[in-house]
Amino acid sequence: MKRVIVVFILVFFVAVQVNAWTIENTNLAIHSSGKARMLAMKMANLYGVQALENFPIGKKRLSQKELGNAKMAMAEIYEALLAFGPVAKNTELAEAVKTAQLSWIELEKFLSKPPSKTGFLDVLDASDTLLDNNEMMTSFMESLSPVPMSEIINMAVRQQMYAMKLSRDYLAASMDIDKEYRIDLMLDAAIEFECAMLMMEGATENTTKTNGLIKSITKMEWAKVYETATECIESNGTIFNVPLMVKFCDTLLDKTERLAGLYLAVSDDDVTQ
């Protein structure tokens, strides 16, 4: 009898895990697809941290654990998108998701190798390809709902990607991997992030909460990341503070995730009204 109960619990647990990520509406599809862009950068970042020579062992182990969680989240997003009605019924949308999913499988192969500088270079290339395909996939999702709310959700979720992209390219530059190219990417990402924050400040969809969070991000988290990145850029890649940059970008990610969540909640309220 005990054995039957144990088996039942295991089957139930697996079933819950498989269906942990479900998509119920278009705005959630945009949010989830956009999150896949961020995860492409975050996983490369987590791998890069482990490849650093002078980085605390404890933080490397934590990065390894977080990488495992990120992998599961990425796999769940693609499965959930493919199961989402409008995607399942549209061949073009389904192909966009499957193309991104194949790129993810390629990146996962590199992520599974022991962390090293050479391995990080492979991860960087594969994560860039995945980012491009996830961007295309997200554009398809956004086309399902051509309204201002979907645009602001997409913009907010893209900020999460930039937070991790800045950290990823900063890591690469600090390891002298395509340093000039990575610094150029950091500069582009910083400009894009700042422009998006200015646009969101004037968004008609804003509430008291989103306005407050935008100000907090701009004056605190983003200011810290920008200062650290600028110091590196202006020194032509001779000044780095990797632990600080990683910490600041992680905090920026947390805040931008909250912002995207607030916009998503507003969109849900609009649907139910």
PDB file of C-alpha atoms in Angstrom, residues 13-224:
ATOM      1  CA  PHE A  13       4.652  15.536  -8.825  1.00  0.00           C
ATOM      2  CA  VAL A  14       5.865  14.893 -12.379  1.00  0.00           C
ATOM      3  CA  ALA A  15       2.495  15.892 -13.798  1.00  0.00           C
ATOM      4  CA  VAL A  16       2.571  19.147 -11.868  1.00  0.00           C
ATOM      5  CA  GLN A  17       6.116  19.853 -13.032  1.00  0.00           C
ATOM      6  CA  VAL A  18       5.295  19.220 -16.694  1.00  0.00           C
ATOM      7  CA  ASN A  19       2.334  21.592 -16.554  1.00  0.00           C
ATOM      8  CA  ALA A  20       4.052  24.122 -14.300  1.00  0.00           C
ATOM      9  CA  TRP A  21       4.124  26.738 -17.063  1.00  0.00           C
ATOM     10  CA  THR A  22       0.822  27.405 -18.807  1.00  0.00           C
ATOM     11  CA  ILE A  23      -0.128  30.298 -21.064  1.00  0.00           C
ATOM     12  CA  GLU A  24      -3.700  31.515 -20.956  1.00  0.00           C
ATOM     13  CA  ASN A  25      -3.700  34.706 -23.042  1.00  0.00           C
ATOM     14  CA  THR A  26      -1.714  36.654 -25.617  1.00  0.00           C
ATOM     15  CA  ASN A  27      -0.119  39.092 -23.174  1.00  0.00           C
ATOM     16  CA  LEU A  28       1.186  36.186 -21.113  1.00  0.00           C
ATOM     17  CA  ALA A  29       2.530  34.631 -24.327  1.00  0.00           C
ATOM     18  CA  ILE A  30       4.407  37.873 -25.067  1.00  0.00           C
ATOM     19  CA  HIS A  31       5.692  38.001 -21.502  1.00  0.00           C
ATOM     20  CA  SER A  32       6.826  34.357 -21.575  1.00  0.00           C
ATOM     21  CA  SER A  33       8.425  34.668 -25.003  1.00  0.00           C
ATOM     22  CA  GLY A  34      10.225  37.812 -23.915  1.00  0.00           C
ATOM     23  CA  LYS A  35      11.420  36.020 -20.808  1.00  0.00           C
ATOM     24  CA  ALA A  36      13.069  33.457 -23.088  1.00  0.00           C
ATOM     25  CA  ARG A  37      15.191  36.311 -24.519  1.00  0.00           C
ATOM     26  CA  MET A  38      16.361  37.165 -21.027  1.00  0.00           C
ATOM     27  CA  LEU A  39      17.094  33.528 -20.166  1.00  0.00           C
ATOM     28  CA  ALA A  40      19.324  33.198 -23.239  1.00  0.00           C
ATOM     29  CA  MET A  41      21.507  35.973 -21.806  1.00  0.00           C
ATOM     30  CA  LYS A  42      21.178  34.896 -18.180  1.00  0.00           C
ATOM     31  CA  MET A  43      22.329  31.333 -18.843  1.00  0.00           C
ATOM     32  CA  ALA A  44      25.380  32.564 -20.756  1.00  0.00           C
ATOM     33  CA  ASN A  45      26.069  34.918 -17.863  1.00  0.00           C
ATOM     34  CA  LEU A  46      25.765  32.115 -15.281  1.00  0.00           C
ATOM     35  CA  TYR A  47      28.134  29.934 -17.318  1.00  0.00           C
ATOM     36  CA  GLY A  48      30.614  32.794 -17.676  1.00  0.00           C
ATOM     37  CA  VAL A  49      30.702  33.387 -13.919  1.00  0.00           C
ATOM     38  CA  GLN A  50      31.719  29.769 -13.388  1.00  0.00           C
ATOM     39  CA  ALA A  51      34.542  30.165 -15.926  1.00  0.00           C
ATOM     40  CA  LEU A  52      36.113  33.063 -14.023  1.00  0.00           C
ATOM     41  CA  GLU A  53      39.398  32.256 -12.300  1.00  0.00           C
ATOM     42  CA  ASN A  54      39.131  34.613  -9.330  1.00  0.00           C
ATOM     43  CA  PHE A  55      35.513  34.281  -8.261  1.00  0.00           C
ATOM     44  CA  PRO A  56      34.215  32.885  -4.926  1.00  0.00           C
ATOM     45  CA  ILE A  57      33.577  29.123  -5.020  1.00  0.00           C
ATOM     46  CA  GLY A  58      30.298  29.578  -3.185  1.00  0.00           C
ATOM     47  CA  LYS A  59      28.999  31.982  -5.814  1.00  0.00           C
ATOM     48  CA  LYS A  60      30.125  29.644  -8.591  1.00  0.00           C
ATOM     49  CA  ARG A  61      28.122  26.819  -7.029  1.00  0.00           C
ATOM     50  CA  LEU A  62      25.112  29.085  -6.678  1.00  0.00           C
ATOM     51  CA  SER A  63      25.454  30.035 -10.361  1.00  0.00           C
ATOM     52  CA  GLN A  64      25.542  26.365 -11.293  1.00  0.00           C
ATOM     53  CA  LYS A  65      22.309  25.769  -9.384  1.00  0.00           C
ATOM     54  CA  GLU A  66      20.645  28.822 -10.920  1.00  0.00           C
ATOM     55  CA  LEU A  67      21.743  27.658 -14.369  1.00  0.00           C
ATOM     56  CA  GLY A  68      19.942  24.365 -13.813  1.00  0.00           C
ATOM     57  CA  ASN A  69      16.757  26.222 -12.839  1.00  0.00           C
ATOM     58  CA  ALA A  70      17.057  28.505 -15.859  1.00  0.00           C
ATOM     59  CA  LYS A  71      17.392  25.507 -18.171  1.00  0.00           C
ATOM     60  CA  MET A  72      14.165  24.005 -16.837  1.00  0.00           C
ATOM     61  CA  ALA A  73      12.360  27.333 -17.177  1.00  0.00           C
ATOM     62  CA  MET A  74      13.491  27.726 -20.795  1.00  0.00           C
ATOM     63  CA  ALA A  75      12.327  24.237 -21.746  1.00  0.00           C
ATOM     64  CA  GLU A  76       8.943  24.876 -20.096  1.00  0.00           C
ATOM     65  CA  ILE A  77       8.441  28.149 -21.961  1.00  0.00           C
ATOM     66  CA  TYR A  78       8.810  26.548 -25.395  1.00  0.00           C
ATOM     67  CA  GLU A  79       6.478  23.687 -24.502  1.00  0.00           C
ATOM     68  CA  ALA A  80       3.905  26.116 -23.104  1.00  0.00           C
ATOM     69  CA  LEU A  81       4.072  28.342 -26.185  1.00  0.00           C
ATOM     70  CA  LEU A  82       3.637  25.377 -28.523  1.00  0.00           C
ATOM     71  CA  ALA A  83       0.596  24.289 -26.481  1.00  0.00           C
ATOM     72  CA  PHE A  84      -0.943  27.797 -26.575  1.00  0.00           C
ATOM     73  CA  GLY A  85      -4.003  27.735 -28.848  1.00  0.00           C
ATOM     74  CA  PRO A  86      -3.170  30.598 -31.260  1.00  0.00           C
ATOM     75  CA  VAL A  87       0.341  29.167 -31.749  1.00  0.00           C
ATOM     76  CA  ALA A  88      -0.795  25.569 -32.167  1.00  0.00           C
ATOM     77  CA  LYS A  89      -3.278  26.673 -34.842  1.00  0.00           C
ATOM     78  CA  ASN A  90      -0.824  28.876 -36.756  1.00  0.00           C
ATOM     79  CA  THR A  91       1.931  27.088 -38.688  1.00  0.00           C
ATOM     80  CA  GLU A  92       4.090  30.227 -39.025  1.00  0.00           C
ATOM     81  CA  LEU A  93       3.987  30.953 -35.295  1.00  0.00           C
ATOM     82  CA  ALA A  94       4.640  27.330 -34.395  1.00  0.00           C
ATOM     83  CA  GLU A  95       7.666  27.234 -36.713  1.00  0.00           C
ATOM     84  CA  ALA A  96       9.078  30.382 -35.096  1.00  0.00           C
ATOM     85  CA  VAL A  97       8.854  28.719 -31.689  1.00  0.00           C
ATOM     86  CA  LYS A  98      10.362  25.467 -32.963  1.00  0.00           C
ATOM     87  CA  THR A  99      13.254  27.326 -34.608  1.00  0.00           C
ATOM     88  CA  ALA A 100      14.023  29.059 -31.319  1.00  0.00           C
ATOM     89  CA  GLN A 101      13.660  25.755 -29.497  1.00  0.00           C
ATOM     90  CA  LEU A 102      16.249  24.129 -31.776  1.00  0.00           C
ATOM     91  CA  SER A 103      18.654  26.996 -31.073  1.00  0.00           C
ATOM     92  CA  TRP A 104      18.064  26.432 -27.380  1.00  0.00           C
ATOM     93  CA  ILE A 105      18.975  22.757 -27.735  1.00  0.00           C
ATOM     94  CA  GLU A 106      22.269  23.792 -29.374  1.00  0.00           C
ATOM     95  CA  LEU A 107      23.052  26.256 -26.583  1.00  0.00           C
ATOM     96  CA  GLU A 108      22.225  23.653 -23.952  1.00  0.00           C
ATOM     97  CA  LYS A 109      24.912  21.365 -25.399  1.00  0.00           C
ATOM     98  CA  PHE A 110      27.575  24.011 -24.767  1.00  0.00           C
ATOM     99  CA  LEU A 111      26.179  24.862 -21.338  1.00  0.00           C
ATOM    100  CA  SER A 112      26.529  21.213 -20.332  1.00  0.00           C
ATOM    101  CA  LYS A 113      30.302  21.287 -20.833  1.00  0.00           C
ATOM    102  CA  PRO A 114      32.682  22.111 -17.930  1.00  0.00           C
ATOM    103  CA  PRO A 115      33.007  25.923 -17.623  1.00  0.00           C
ATOM    104  CA  SER A 116      36.101  27.332 -19.354  1.00  0.00           C
ATOM    105  CA  LYS A 117      37.147  30.402 -21.307  1.00  0.00           C
ATOM    106  CA  THR A 118      36.979  28.444 -24.572  1.00  0.00           C
ATOM    107  CA  GLY A 119      33.597  27.059 -23.620  1.00  0.00           C
ATOM    108  CA  PHE A 120      32.353  30.547 -22.790  1.00  0.00           C
ATOM    109  CA  LEU A 121      33.205  31.703 -26.308  1.00  0.00           C
ATOM    110  CA  ASP A 122      31.029  28.913 -27.737  1.00  0.00           C
ATOM    111  CA  VAL A 123      28.259  29.804 -25.298  1.00  0.00           C
ATOM    112  CA  LEU A 124      28.430  33.472 -26.303  1.00  0.00           C
ATOM    113  CA  ASP A 125      27.987  32.652 -29.988  1.00  0.00           C
ATOM    114  CA  ALA A 126      25.166  30.181 -29.359  1.00  0.00           C
ATOM    115  CA  SER A 127      23.379  32.565 -26.988  1.00  0.00           C
ATOM    116  CA  ASP A 128      23.504  35.334 -29.604  1.00  0.00           C
ATOM    117  CA  THR A 129      21.869  33.024 -32.153  1.00  0.00           C
ATOM    118  CA  LEU A 130      19.244  32.018 -29.608  1.00  0.00           C
ATOM    119  CA  LEU A 131      18.581  35.654 -28.730  1.00  0.00           C
ATOM    120  CA  ASP A 132      17.934  36.480 -32.395  1.00  0.00           C
ATOM    121  CA  ASN A 133      15.508  33.580 -32.756  1.00  0.00           C
ATOM    122  CA  ASN A 134      13.773  34.396 -29.468  1.00  0.00           C
ATOM    123  CA  GLU A 135      13.427  38.007 -30.629  1.00  0.00           C
ATOM    124  CA  MET A 136      11.759  36.830 -33.837  1.00  0.00           C
ATOM    125  CA  MET A 137       9.502  34.499 -31.826  1.00  0.00           C
ATOM    126  CA  THR A 138       8.483  37.355 -29.519  1.00  0.00           C
ATOM    127  CA  SER A 139       7.681  39.589 -32.496  1.00  0.00           C
ATOM    128  CA  PHE A 140       5.286  36.920 -33.732  1.00  0.00           C
ATOM    129  CA  MET A 141       3.646  36.751 -30.304  1.00  0.00           C
ATOM    130  CA  GLU A 142       3.276  40.526 -30.164  1.00  0.00           C
ATOM    131  CA  SER A 143       1.604  40.510 -33.588  1.00  0.00           C
ATOM    132  CA  LEU A 144      -1.231  38.501 -32.056  1.00  0.00           C
ATOM    133  CA  SER A 145      -2.256  41.540 -30.036  1.00  0.00           C
ATOM    134  CA  PRO A 146      -1.346  44.804 -31.809  1.00  0.00           C
ATOM    135  CA  VAL A 147      -2.369  47.065 -28.929  1.00  0.00           C
ATOM    136  CA  PRO A 148      -0.358  49.470 -26.737  1.00  0.00           C
ATOM    137  CA  MET A 149      -0.464  47.125 -23.729  1.00  0.00           C
ATOM    138  CA  SER A 150       1.329  44.341 -25.582  1.00  0.00           C
ATOM    139  CA  GLU A 151       4.015  46.800 -26.689  1.00  0.00           C
ATOM    140  CA  ILE A 152       4.725  48.049 -23.174  1.00  0.00           C
ATOM    141  CA  ILE A 153       4.870  44.485 -21.825  1.00  0.00           C
ATOM    142  CA  ASN A 154       7.347  43.530 -24.540  1.00  0.00           C
ATOM    143  CA  MET A 155       9.434  46.621 -23.787  1.00  0.00           C
ATOM    144  CA  ALA A 156       9.500  45.916 -20.052  1.00  0.00           C
ATOM    145  CA  VAL A 157      10.490  42.277 -20.533  1.00  0.00           C
ATOM    146  CA  ARG A 158      13.221  43.328 -22.985  1.00  0.00           C
ATOM    147  CA  GLN A 159      14.784  45.400 -20.193  1.00  0.00           C
ATOM    148  CA  GLN A 160      15.385  42.156 -18.301  1.00  0.00           C
ATOM    149  CA  MET A 161      17.317  40.858 -21.290  1.00  0.00           C
ATOM    150  CA  TYR A 162      19.472  43.994 -21.409  1.00  0.00           C
ATOM    151  CA  ALA A 163      20.290  43.664 -17.705  1.00  0.00           C
ATOM    152  CA  MET A 164      21.684  40.176 -18.317  1.00  0.00           C
ATOM    153  CA  LYS A 165      23.268  41.084 -21.661  1.00  0.00           C
ATOM    154  CA  LEU A 166      25.264  43.893 -20.047  1.00  0.00           C
ATOM    155  CA  SER A 167      26.504  41.505 -17.375  1.00  0.00           C
ATOM    156  CA  ARG A 168      27.318  38.794 -19.933  1.00  0.00           C
ATOM    157  CA  ASP A 169      29.329  41.074 -22.232  1.00  0.00           C
ATOM    158  CA  TYR A 170      31.059  42.725 -19.275  1.00  0.00           C
ATOM    159  CA  LEU A 171      32.184  39.259 -18.149  1.00  0.00           C
ATOM    160  CA  ALA A 172      33.426  38.413 -21.635  1.00  0.00           C
ATOM    161  CA  ALA A 173      35.347  41.674 -21.947  1.00  0.00           C
ATOM    162  CA  SER A 174      36.930  41.144 -18.524  1.00  0.00           C
ATOM    163  CA  MET A 175      38.176  37.760 -19.773  1.00  0.00           C
ATOM    164  CA  ASP A 176      39.570  39.424 -22.916  1.00  0.00           C
ATOM    165  CA  ILE A 177      37.110  37.608 -25.172  1.00  0.00           C
ATOM    166  CA  ASP A 178      36.448  39.844 -28.213  1.00  0.00           C
ATOM    167  CA  LYS A 179      36.948  42.767 -25.840  1.00  0.00           C
ATOM    168  CA  GLU A 180      36.358  45.658 -28.261  1.00  0.00           C
ATOM    169  CA  TYR A 181      33.296  43.978 -29.759  1.00  0.00           C
ATOM    170  CA  ARG A 182      31.808  43.198 -26.327  1.00  0.00           C
ATOM    171  CA  ILE A 183      32.379  46.765 -25.138  1.00  0.00           C
ATOM    172  CA  ASP A 184      30.567  48.034 -28.246  1.00  0.00           C
ATOM    173  CA  LEU A 185      27.671  45.707 -27.407  1.00  0.00           C
ATOM    174  CA  MET A 186      27.601  47.048 -23.859  1.00  0.00           C
ATOM    175  CA  LEU A 187      27.384  50.601 -25.161  1.00  0.00           C
ATOM    176  CA  ASP A 188      24.524  49.687 -27.519  1.00  0.00           C
ATOM    177  CA  ALA A 189      22.655  47.866 -24.737  1.00  0.00           C
ATOM    178  CA  ALA A 190      23.085  50.809 -22.352  1.00  0.00           C
ATOM    179  CA  ILE A 191      21.657  53.227 -24.925  1.00  0.00           C
ATOM    180  CA  GLU A 192      18.708  50.929 -25.692  1.00  0.00           C
ATOM    181  CA  PHE A 193      17.966  50.406 -21.994  1.00  0.00           C
ATOM    182  CA  GLU A 194      18.025  54.124 -21.205  1.00  0.00           C
ATOM    183  CA  CYS A 195      15.819  55.019 -24.180  1.00  0.00           C
ATOM    184  CA  ALA A 196      13.278  52.379 -23.172  1.00  0.00           C
ATOM    185  CA  MET A 197      13.153  53.676 -19.599  1.00  0.00           C
ATOM    186  CA  LEU A 198      12.420  57.180 -20.911  1.00  0.00           C
ATOM    187  CA  MET A 199       9.628  55.809 -23.108  1.00  0.00           C
ATOM    188  CA  MET A 200       8.099  53.872 -20.239  1.00  0.00           C
ATOM    189  CA  GLU A 201       8.157  56.957 -18.029  1.00  0.00           C
ATOM    190  CA  GLY A 202       5.624  58.542 -20.376  1.00  0.00           C
ATOM    191  CA  ALA A 203       3.494  55.452 -21.010  1.00  0.00           C
ATOM    192  CA  THR A 204      -0.253  56.038 -20.697  1.00  0.00           C
ATOM    193  CA  GLU A 205      -0.610  52.533 -19.241  1.00  0.00           C
ATOM    194  CA  ASN A 206       1.347  53.518 -16.130  1.00  0.00           C
ATOM    195  CA  THR A 207      -0.131  53.312 -12.661  1.00  0.00           C
ATOM    196  CA  THR A 208       1.116  54.765  -9.391  1.00  0.00           C
ATOM    197  CA  LYS A 209       3.032  51.534  -8.743  1.00  0.00           C
ATOM    198  CA  THR A 210       4.684  51.355 -12.171  1.00  0.00           C
ATOM    199  CA  ASN A 211       5.640  55.030 -12.029  1.00  0.00           C
ATOM    200  CA  GLY A 212       7.238  54.553  -8.624  1.00  0.00           C
ATOM    201  CA  LEU A 213       9.139  51.457  -9.733  1.00  0.00           C
ATOM    202  CA  ILE A 214      10.382  53.127 -12.932  1.00  0.00           C
ATOM    203  CA  LYS A 215      11.795  56.020 -10.906  1.00  0.00           C
ATOM    204  CA  SER A 216      13.413  53.590  -8.484  1.00  0.00           C
ATOM    205  CA  ILE A 217      15.053  51.634 -11.318  1.00  0.00           C
ATOM    206  CA  THR A 218      16.306  54.759 -13.097  1.00  0.00           C
ATOM    207  CA  LYS A 219      17.705  56.524 -10.035  1.00  0.00           C
ATOM    208  CA  MET A 220      19.097  53.493  -8.200  1.00  0.00           C
ATOM    209  CA  GLU A 221      19.699  50.158  -9.969  1.00  0.00           C
ATOM    210  CA  TRP A 222      20.235  51.500 -13.476  1.00  0.00           C
ATOM    211  CA  ALA A 223      22.425  54.361 -12.237  1.00  0.00           C
ATOM    212  CA  LYS A 224      24.753  51.832 -10.553  1.00  0.00           C
TER     213      LYS A 224
END
